[in-house]
CSV table of C-alpha atoms in Angstrom, one decimal:
chain,number,residue,atom,x,y,z
A,427,MET,CA,0.0,0.0,0.0
A,428,LYS,CA,1.4,3.3,-1.1
A,429,ASP,CA,1.4,6.3,1.3
A,430,HIS,CA,-0.9,8.8,-0.4
A,431,THR,CA,-0.9,11.3,2.5
A,432,LYS,CA,2.2,13.3,1.5
A,433,HIS,CA,0.8,14.6,-1.9
A,434,GLY,CA,-1.2,17.5,-0.6
A,435,TYR,CA,-4.7,16.1,-1.0
A,436,ASP,CA,-7.6,17.9,0.7
A,437,VAL,CA,-9.7,14.7,0.7
A,438,ILE,CA,-8.9,11.1,0.4
A,439,ILE,CA,-11.9,8.9,-0.4
A,440,VAL,CA,-11.8,5.1,0.2
A,441,GLY,CA,-13.8,3.2,-2.3
A,442,ALA,CA,-15.0,4.2,-5.8
A,443,GLY,CA,-18.5,2.8,-5.7
A,444,PRO,CA,-21.4,5.2,-6.4
A,445,ALA,CA,-21.1,7.0,-3.1
A,446,GLY,CA,-17.3,7.4,-3.4
A,447,LEU,CA,-17.5,8.7,-6.9
A,448,CYS,CA,-20.2,11.1,-5.9
A,449,ALA,CA,-18.0,12.4,-3.1
A,450,ALA,CA,-15.1,12.7,-5.5
A,451,MET,CA,-17.2,14.7,-7.9
A,452,TYR,CA,-18.5,17.1,-5.3
A,453,ALA,CA,-15.1,17.5,-3.7
A,454,GLY,CA,-13.8,18.6,-7.1
A,455,ARG,CA,-16.8,20.9,-7.6
A,456,GLY,CA,-15.9,22.5,-4.3
A,457,MET,CA,-12.3,23.1,-5.5
A,458,LEU,CA,-10.8,20.4,-3.3
A,459,LYS,CA,-8.0,18.2,-4.4
A,460,ALA,CA,-9.4,14.7,-4.0
A,461,LEU,CA,-7.9,11.2,-4.3
A,462,THR,CA,-10.1,8.2,-4.5
A,463,ILE,CA,-8.6,4.8,-3.7
A,464,GLU,CA,-10.3,1.7,-5.1
A,465,ARG,CA,-9.0,-1.9,-4.9
A,466,GLY,CA,-10.6,-2.8,-8.2
A,467,ALA,CA,-12.3,-1.0,-11.0
A,468,PRO,CA,-14.4,2.1,-10.2
A,469,GLY,CA,-18.1,1.2,-9.7
A,470,GLY,CA,-18.3,-1.1,-6.7
A,471,GLU,CA,-21.3,-3.4,-6.8
A,472,LEU,CA,-22.5,-1.9,-10.1
A,473,LEU,CA,-19.9,-4.0,-11.8
A,474,ASN,CA,-21.7,-7.1,-10.5
A,475,THR,CA,-25.1,-6.0,-11.8
A,476,ASP,CA,-26.0,-6.9,-15.4
A,477,LEU,CA,-28.9,-4.6,-15.9
A,478,ILE,CA,-30.2,-1.7,-13.8
A,479,GLU,CA,-33.7,-0.6,-14.5
A,480,ASP,CA,-35.5,2.7,-13.6
A,481,TYR,CA,-32.4,4.4,-12.3
A,482,ILE,CA,-33.1,8.1,-12.4
A,483,GLY,CA,-32.3,9.4,-15.9
A,484,PHE,CA,-32.1,5.9,-17.4
A,485,GLU,CA,-34.9,3.6,-18.3
A,486,SER,CA,-32.3,0.8,-18.2
A,487,ILE,CA,-28.5,0.7,-18.3
A,488,LYS,CA,-25.8,-2.0,-17.9
A,489,GLY,CA,-24.1,-1.8,-14.5
A,490,TRP,CA,-20.6,-1.5,-16.0
A,491,GLU,CA,-21.8,1.3,-18.3
A,492,LEU,CA,-23.3,3.3,-15.4
A,493,ALA,CA,-20.1,2.8,-13.4
A,494,GLN,CA,-18.1,4.1,-16.3
A,495,LYS,CA,-20.3,7.2,-16.7
A,496,MET,CA,-20.0,7.9,-12.9
A,497,ALA,CA,-16.2,7.6,-13.0
A,498,GLU,CA,-16.0,9.9,-16.1
A,499,HIS,CA,-18.3,12.5,-14.4
A,500,ALA,CA,-16.1,12.5,-11.3
A,501,LYS,CA,-12.9,12.8,-13.4
A,502,LYS,CA,-14.5,15.8,-15.2
A,503,PHE,CA,-14.3,17.7,-12.0
A,504,GLY,CA,-10.7,16.7,-11.3
A,505,ALA,CA,-11.1,13.4,-9.3
A,506,GLU,CA,-8.0,11.3,-9.3
A,507,ILE,CA,-8.8,7.6,-9.0
A,508,VAL,CA,-6.1,5.1,-8.2
A,509,THR,CA,-6.1,1.3,-7.8
A,510,ASP,CA,-4.7,0.3,-4.4
A,511,THR,CA,-5.8,-1.4,-1.2
A,512,VAL,CA,-6.3,0.5,2.0
A,513,GLU,CA,-5.1,-1.6,4.9
A,514,LYS,CA,-5.6,0.9,7.7
A,515,VAL,CA,-6.5,4.5,8.3
A,516,ARG,CA,-4.8,6.3,11.2
A,517,LYS,CA,-5.2,9.7,12.6
A,518,THR,CA,-1.9,11.5,12.7
A,519,ARG,CA,-3.0,14.9,14.0
A,520,THR,CA,-6.1,16.9,14.6
A,521,VAL,CA,-6.6,19.5,11.8
A,522,GLY,CA,-7.7,22.9,13.0
A,523,SER,CA,-9.2,21.7,16.3
A,524,ARG,CA,-9.2,23.3,19.6
A,525,SER,CA,-10.3,22.4,23.1
A,526,PRO,CA,-13.9,23.4,23.8
A,527,ARG,CA,-14.4,26.1,26.3
A,528,ARG,CA,-17.7,26.9,28.0
A,529,GLY,CA,-19.7,24.6,25.7
A,530,ALA,CA,-18.1,25.7,22.5
A,531,ARG,CA,-17.8,23.0,19.9
A,532,PRO,CA,-14.5,21.9,18.3
A,533,ILE,CA,-13.8,23.3,14.9
A,534,ALA,CA,-12.2,21.8,11.8
A,535,ARG,CA,-10.6,23.8,9.0
A,536,ARG,CA,-8.5,23.0,6.1
A,537,PRO,CA,-4.8,23.8,6.8
């Protein structure tokens, strides 16, 4: 597993199923540098589905075809998708947090 944390990404997304690809697309739309890590091809369980019927915008579509369209859409907004396996996730520091005082909530900001 390669260490992707030293490349200045704002967001690292684990998994390139429909939810991961959607997150990557919206991260890009929000001008964030995003990396999506997937152990196989982008699409998740869509790749195991022959035909999807009545998905919004499509009367019917092959699973692999919808996965491909989703990945292309995410890449259009700058998503970087790599094939790798995530073995563990560890917290190395708290970004922009502070100790609460008098009921104040912790904050998180991009560095």
